[in-house]
Amino acid sequence: MKLPTLKSSKFALRPLRDSDATSITKNANEKLVAMNMSDSFPYPYSFKDAKAFIRLRKSNKEGHISYVIEIDGLAVGVVSLHLNSDKKTYKGTFGYWLGKHYWGRGIMSDAVGMVSKWAFKSLKLKRLDAHVYLWNKGSAKVLLKNGFRKEGLLRNYVRKSGKILDVLLFSKIAK
């Protein structure tokens, strides 16, 4: 599937390019970014990690749609949707990160809103959801701002840094 470029006044959302590896490495290699991601997101984050991520997401072998958040020609973050393998459910699960330097500007709120709107309209998805660590108040705010509802607590749901943790489940249903 060829992804369209989505634009706002602050940034563009576009497909990943091989040339994004340097910028992704710079913005992903932050302890606070990695802290809010799954353990599959390495820290420190190397150029080799960025190349492998780009290659995997461009292959779409795992059913992911991934957009780069581009500001001033640089890839400063990523918004991804993992499409459920059961096509009858028509749902997608969000994953996203943004370089720490860009936090607090409403960028991720706008990006999640744009991808949500596109996914409901173009992909005909009926449900979007996201899992958020209990300490990640910023991510919860991004979702709530975009009309997601907190469905509840998933107890002992994920392994992070050797611990089994709870996460919050948020969802948005198509109108």
PDB file of C-alpha atoms in Angstrom:
ATOM      1  CA  MET A   1       0.000   0.000   0.000  1.00  0.00           C
ATOM      2  CA  LYS A   2       1.339   3.416  -0.965  1.00  0.00           C
ATOM      3  CA  LEU A   3       0.918   5.789   1.945  1.00  0.00           C
ATOM      4  CA  PRO A   4      -0.167   9.343   1.205  1.00  0.00           C
ATOM      5  CA  THR A   5       1.754  12.233   2.730  1.00  0.00           C
ATOM      6  CA  LEU A   6      -0.340  14.033   5.359  1.00  0.00           C
ATOM      7  CA  LYS A   7       0.497  17.667   6.137  1.00  0.00           C
ATOM      8  CA  SER A   8      -0.179  20.097   8.949  1.00  0.00           C
ATOM      9  CA  SER A   9       1.117  23.608   9.539  1.00  0.00           C
ATOM     10  CA  LYS A  10       3.768  22.175  11.926  1.00  0.00           C
ATOM     11  CA  PHE A  11       5.000  19.038  10.131  1.00  0.00           C
ATOM     12  CA  ALA A  12       4.454  16.407   7.450  1.00  0.00           C
ATOM     13  CA  LEU A  13       3.681  12.735   7.960  1.00  0.00           C
ATOM     14  CA  ARG A  14       5.270  10.663   5.221  1.00  0.00           C
ATOM     15  CA  PRO A  15       6.524   7.134   4.561  1.00  0.00           C
ATOM     16  CA  LEU A  16       9.925   6.112   5.902  1.00  0.00           C
ATOM     17  CA  ARG A  17      12.996   6.587   3.709  1.00  0.00           C
ATOM     18  CA  ASP A  18      16.421   4.976   3.978  1.00  0.00           C
ATOM     19  CA  SER A  19      17.857   8.482   4.337  1.00  0.00           C
ATOM     20  CA  ASP A  20      15.939   8.943   7.638  1.00  0.00           C
ATOM     21  CA  ALA A  21      18.331   6.676   9.563  1.00  0.00           C
ATOM     22  CA  THR A  22      20.650   9.421  10.843  1.00  0.00           C
ATOM     23  CA  SER A  23      17.827  11.663  12.046  1.00  0.00           C
ATOM     24  CA  ILE A  24      15.895   8.752  13.570  1.00  0.00           C
ATOM     25  CA  THR A  25      19.040   7.671  15.432  1.00  0.00           C
ATOM     26  CA  LYS A  26      19.546  11.168  16.837  1.00  0.00           C
ATOM     27  CA  ASN A  27      15.935  11.569  17.994  1.00  0.00           C
ATOM     28  CA  ALA A  28      15.335   7.998  19.217  1.00  0.00           C
ATOM     29  CA  ASN A  29      18.569   7.806  21.215  1.00  0.00           C
ATOM     30  CA  GLU A  30      17.056   9.375  24.338  1.00  0.00           C
ATOM     31  CA  LYS A  31      16.574   7.463  27.565  1.00  0.00           C
ATOM     32  CA  LEU A  32      13.209   9.170  28.205  1.00  0.00           C
ATOM     33  CA  VAL A  33      11.972   8.139  24.752  1.00  0.00           C
ATOM     34  CA  ALA A  34      13.039   4.513  25.251  1.00  0.00           C
ATOM     35  CA  MET A  35      11.521   4.439  28.742  1.00  0.00           C
ATOM     36  CA  ASN A  36       8.059   4.903  27.236  1.00  0.00           C
ATOM     37  CA  MET A  37       8.470   2.273  24.523  1.00  0.00           C
ATOM     38  CA  SER A  38       8.436  -1.528  24.579  1.00  0.00           C
ATOM     39  CA  ASP A  39      11.658  -3.412  25.258  1.00  0.00           C
ATOM     40  CA  SER A  40      12.000  -4.043  21.512  1.00  0.00           C
ATOM     41  CA  PHE A  41      12.924  -0.331  21.246  1.00  0.00           C
ATOM     42  CA  PRO A  42      16.632  -0.364  22.151  1.00  0.00           C
ATOM     43  CA  TYR A  43      18.575   2.091  24.251  1.00  0.00           C
ATOM     44  CA  PRO A  44      21.095   3.252  23.336  1.00  0.00           C
ATOM     45  CA  TYR A  45      19.582   3.522  19.860  1.00  0.00           C
ATOM     46  CA  SER A  46      22.196   3.095  17.130  1.00  0.00           C
ATOM     47  CA  PHE A  47      22.377   3.879  13.421  1.00  0.00           C
ATOM     48  CA  LYS A  48      22.233   0.116  12.843  1.00  0.00           C
ATOM     49  CA  ASP A  49      18.978  -0.028  14.866  1.00  0.00           C
ATOM     50  CA  ALA A  50      17.496   2.757  12.741  1.00  0.00           C
ATOM     51  CA  LYS A  51      18.438   1.013   9.481  1.00  0.00           C
ATOM     52  CA  ALA A  52      16.914  -2.272  10.711  1.00  0.00           C
ATOM     53  CA  PHE A  53      13.713  -0.483  11.815  1.00  0.00           C
ATOM     54  CA  ILE A  54      13.348   1.267   8.457  1.00  0.00           C
ATOM     55  CA  ARG A  55      13.983  -1.957   6.547  1.00  0.00           C
ATOM     56  CA  LEU A  56      11.436  -3.894   8.630  1.00  0.00           C
ATOM     57  CA  ARG A  57       8.721  -1.259   8.423  1.00  0.00           C
ATOM     58  CA  LYS A  58       9.205  -0.702   4.696  1.00  0.00           C
ATOM     59  CA  SER A  59       8.817  -4.462   4.139  1.00  0.00           C
ATOM     60  CA  ASN A  60       5.469  -4.349   6.008  1.00  0.00           C
ATOM     61  CA  LYS A  61       5.992  -7.982   7.043  1.00  0.00           C
ATOM     62  CA  GLU A  62       4.475  -7.363  10.464  1.00  0.00           C
ATOM     63  CA  GLY A  63       1.362  -5.554   9.215  1.00  0.00           C
ATOM     64  CA  HIS A  64       2.584  -2.109  10.292  1.00  0.00           C
ATOM     65  CA  ILE A  65       1.864   1.203   8.652  1.00  0.00           C
ATOM     66  CA  SER A  66       4.527   3.687   9.721  1.00  0.00           C
ATOM     67  CA  TYR A  67       4.716   7.419   9.184  1.00  0.00           C
ATOM     68  CA  VAL A  68       7.729   9.606   9.890  1.00  0.00           C
ATOM     69  CA  ILE A  69       7.055  12.955  11.523  1.00  0.00           C
ATOM     70  CA  GLU A  70       9.133  15.333   9.415  1.00  0.00           C
ATOM     71  CA  ILE A  71      10.037  18.839  10.571  1.00  0.00           C
ATOM     72  CA  ASP A  72      12.441  20.989   8.564  1.00  0.00           C
ATOM     73  CA  GLY A  73      13.462  17.962   6.497  1.00  0.00           C
ATOM     74  CA  LEU A  74      14.311  15.832   9.552  1.00  0.00           C
ATOM     75  CA  ALA A  75      12.626  12.652  10.809  1.00  0.00           C
ATOM     76  CA  VAL A  76      11.902  13.580  14.439  1.00  0.00           C
ATOM     77  CA  GLY A  77       9.474  10.798  15.360  1.00  0.00           C
ATOM     78  CA  VAL A  78       7.310   7.951  14.108  1.00  0.00           C
ATOM     79  CA  VAL A  79       3.602   7.126  14.264  1.00  0.00           C
ATOM     80  CA  SER A  80       2.729   3.496  13.488  1.00  0.00           C
ATOM     81  CA  LEU A  81      -0.423   1.446  13.271  1.00  0.00           C
ATOM     82  CA  HIS A  82      -0.240  -2.308  13.681  1.00  0.00           C
ATOM     83  CA  LEU A  83      -3.138  -3.731  11.702  1.00  0.00           C
ATOM     84  CA  ASN A  84      -4.764  -6.718  13.334  1.00  0.00           C
ATOM     85  CA  SER A  85      -4.137  -9.912  11.396  1.00  0.00           C
ATOM     86  CA  ASP A  86      -7.824 -10.806  11.691  1.00  0.00           C
ATOM     87  CA  LYS A  87      -9.152  -8.631   8.871  1.00  0.00           C
ATOM     88  CA  LYS A  88     -12.732  -9.142  10.048  1.00  0.00           C
ATOM     89  CA  THR A  89     -12.165  -6.996  13.143  1.00  0.00           C
ATOM     90  CA  TYR A  90     -10.938  -3.953  11.220  1.00  0.00           C
ATOM     91  CA  LYS A  91      -8.775  -2.599  14.013  1.00  0.00           C
ATOM     92  CA  GLY A  92      -5.371  -1.051  14.444  1.00  0.00           C
ATOM     93  CA  THR A  93      -3.090  -0.489  17.423  1.00  0.00           C
ATOM     94  CA  PHE A  94      -1.073   2.726  17.698  1.00  0.00           C
ATOM     95  CA  GLY A  95       2.575   3.010  18.583  1.00  0.00           C
ATOM     96  CA  TYR A  96       4.441   6.310  18.476  1.00  0.00           C
ATOM     97  CA  TRP A  97       7.443   8.216  19.696  1.00  0.00           C
ATOM     98  CA  LEU A  98       8.821  11.719  19.297  1.00  0.00           C
ATOM     99  CA  GLY A  99      12.298  13.104  19.912  1.00  0.00           C
ATOM    100  CA  LYS A 100      12.442  14.742  23.359  1.00  0.00           C
ATOM    101  CA  HIS A 101      13.404  18.114  21.885  1.00  0.00           C
ATOM    102  CA  TYR A 102       9.951  18.255  20.238  1.00  0.00           C
ATOM    103  CA  TRP A 103       7.820  17.345  23.275  1.00  0.00           C
ATOM    104  CA  GLY A 104       5.210  19.784  24.587  1.00  0.00           C
ATOM    105  CA  ARG A 105       4.382  21.404  21.238  1.00  0.00           C
ATOM    106  CA  GLY A 106       1.216  19.482  20.348  1.00  0.00           C
ATOM    107  CA  ILE A 107       3.022  17.668  17.540  1.00  0.00           C
ATOM    108  CA  MET A 108       2.132  14.131  18.612  1.00  0.00           C
ATOM    109  CA  SER A 109      -1.449  15.113  19.409  1.00  0.00           C
ATOM    110  CA  ASP A 110      -1.842  16.455  15.883  1.00  0.00           C
ATOM    111  CA  ALA A 111      -0.050  13.461  14.330  1.00  0.00           C
ATOM    112  CA  VAL A 112      -2.223  10.884  16.120  1.00  0.00           C
ATOM    113  CA  GLY A 113      -5.318  12.856  15.123  1.00  0.00           C
ATOM    114  CA  MET A 114      -4.281  12.970  11.476  1.00  0.00           C
ATOM    115  CA  VAL A 115      -3.427   9.264  11.296  1.00  0.00           C
ATOM    116  CA  SER A 116      -6.660   8.353  13.123  1.00  0.00           C
ATOM    117  CA  LYS A 117      -8.777  10.332  10.675  1.00  0.00           C
ATOM    118  CA  TRP A 118      -6.932   8.823   7.701  1.00  0.00           C
ATOM    119  CA  ALA A 119      -7.187   5.249   9.090  1.00  0.00           C
ATOM    120  CA  PHE A 120     -10.927   5.478   9.700  1.00  0.00           C
ATOM    121  CA  LYS A 121     -11.619   7.042   6.301  1.00  0.00           C
ATOM    122  CA  SER A 122      -9.123   5.352   3.976  1.00  0.00           C
ATOM    123  CA  LEU A 123      -8.578   1.979   5.651  1.00  0.00           C
ATOM    124  CA  LYS A 124     -12.190   1.708   6.849  1.00  0.00           C
ATOM    125  CA  LEU A 125     -10.997   0.690  10.310  1.00  0.00           C
ATOM    126  CA  LYS A 126     -13.674   0.471  12.989  1.00  0.00           C
ATOM    127  CA  ARG A 127     -11.461   0.605  16.074  1.00  0.00           C
ATOM    128  CA  LEU A 128      -8.118   2.103  17.046  1.00  0.00           C
ATOM    129  CA  ASP A 129      -6.410   1.411  20.345  1.00  0.00           C
ATOM    130  CA  ALA A 130      -3.191   2.080  22.229  1.00  0.00           C
ATOM    131  CA  HIS A 131      -1.425   0.764  25.329  1.00  0.00           C
ATOM    132  CA  VAL A 132       0.145   3.297  27.687  1.00  0.00           C
ATOM    133  CA  TYR A 133       2.475   2.752  30.650  1.00  0.00           C
ATOM    134  CA  LEU A 134       0.945   4.070  33.874  1.00  0.00           C
ATOM    135  CA  TRP A 135       3.649   6.737  34.254  1.00  0.00           C
ATOM    136  CA  ASN A 136       3.276   8.114  30.710  1.00  0.00           C
ATOM    137  CA  LYS A 137       0.813  10.945  31.364  1.00  0.00           C
ATOM    138  CA  GLY A 138       1.804  12.747  28.148  1.00  0.00           C
ATOM    139  CA  SER A 139       0.803   9.812  25.970  1.00  0.00           C
ATOM    140  CA  ALA A 140      -2.520   9.462  27.802  1.00  0.00           C
ATOM    141  CA  LYS A 141      -3.181  13.176  27.156  1.00  0.00           C
ATOM    142  CA  VAL A 142      -2.408  12.742  23.431  1.00  0.00           C
ATOM    143  CA  LEU A 143      -5.028  10.011  23.177  1.00  0.00           C
ATOM    144  CA  LEU A 144      -7.694  11.734  25.286  1.00  0.00           C
ATOM    145  CA  LYS A 145      -7.244  14.925  23.271  1.00  0.00           C
ATOM    146  CA  ASN A 146      -8.039  12.896  20.139  1.00  0.00           C
ATOM    147  CA  GLY A 147     -11.271  11.402  21.446  1.00  0.00           C
ATOM    148  CA  PHE A 148      -9.859   8.103  22.696  1.00  0.00           C
ATOM    149  CA  ARG A 149     -11.476   6.713  25.835  1.00  0.00           C
ATOM    150  CA  LYS A 150      -9.727   4.904  28.633  1.00  0.00           C
ATOM    151  CA  GLU A 151     -11.168   1.393  28.579  1.00  0.00           C
ATOM    152  CA  GLY A 152      -9.284   0.131  31.568  1.00  0.00           C
ATOM    153  CA  LEU A 153      -6.212  -1.425  33.065  1.00  0.00           C
ATOM    154  CA  LEU A 154      -4.507  -4.459  31.535  1.00  0.00           C
ATOM    155  CA  ARG A 155      -2.872  -6.122  34.525  1.00  0.00           C
ATOM    156  CA  ASN A 156       0.491  -7.866  34.183  1.00  0.00           C
ATOM    157  CA  TYR A 157       0.326  -7.167  30.462  1.00  0.00           C
ATOM    158  CA  VAL A 158       3.856  -6.365  29.348  1.00  0.00           C
ATOM    159  CA  ARG A 159       7.463  -7.081  30.286  1.00  0.00           C
ATOM    160  CA  LYS A 160       9.602  -3.954  30.589  1.00  0.00           C
ATOM    161  CA  SER A 161      13.171  -3.937  31.875  1.00  0.00           C
ATOM    162  CA  GLY A 162      12.716  -7.346  33.483  1.00  0.00           C
ATOM    163  CA  LYS A 163       9.463  -6.450  35.269  1.00  0.00           C
ATOM    164  CA  ILE A 164       5.887  -7.427  34.452  1.00  0.00           C
ATOM    165  CA  LEU A 165       3.830  -4.222  34.283  1.00  0.00           C
ATOM    166  CA  ASP A 166       0.268  -3.035  33.950  1.00  0.00           C
ATOM    167  CA  VAL A 167      -0.719  -0.739  31.081  1.00  0.00           C
ATOM    168  CA  LEU A 168      -3.739   1.425  30.365  1.00  0.00           C
ATOM    169  CA  LEU A 169      -5.870   0.584  27.331  1.00  0.00           C
ATOM    170  CA  PHE A 170      -7.316   3.446  25.287  1.00  0.00           C
ATOM    171  CA  SER A 171      -9.574   3.108  22.251  1.00  0.00           C
ATOM    172  CA  LYS A 172     -11.486   5.119  19.699  1.00  0.00           C
ATOM    173  CA  ILE A 173     -14.383   3.750  17.678  1.00  0.00           C
ATOM    174  CA  ALA A 174     -15.267   4.960  14.173  1.00  0.00           C
ATOM    175  CA  LYS A 175     -18.362   7.136  13.948  1.00  0.00           C
TER     176      LYS A 175
END
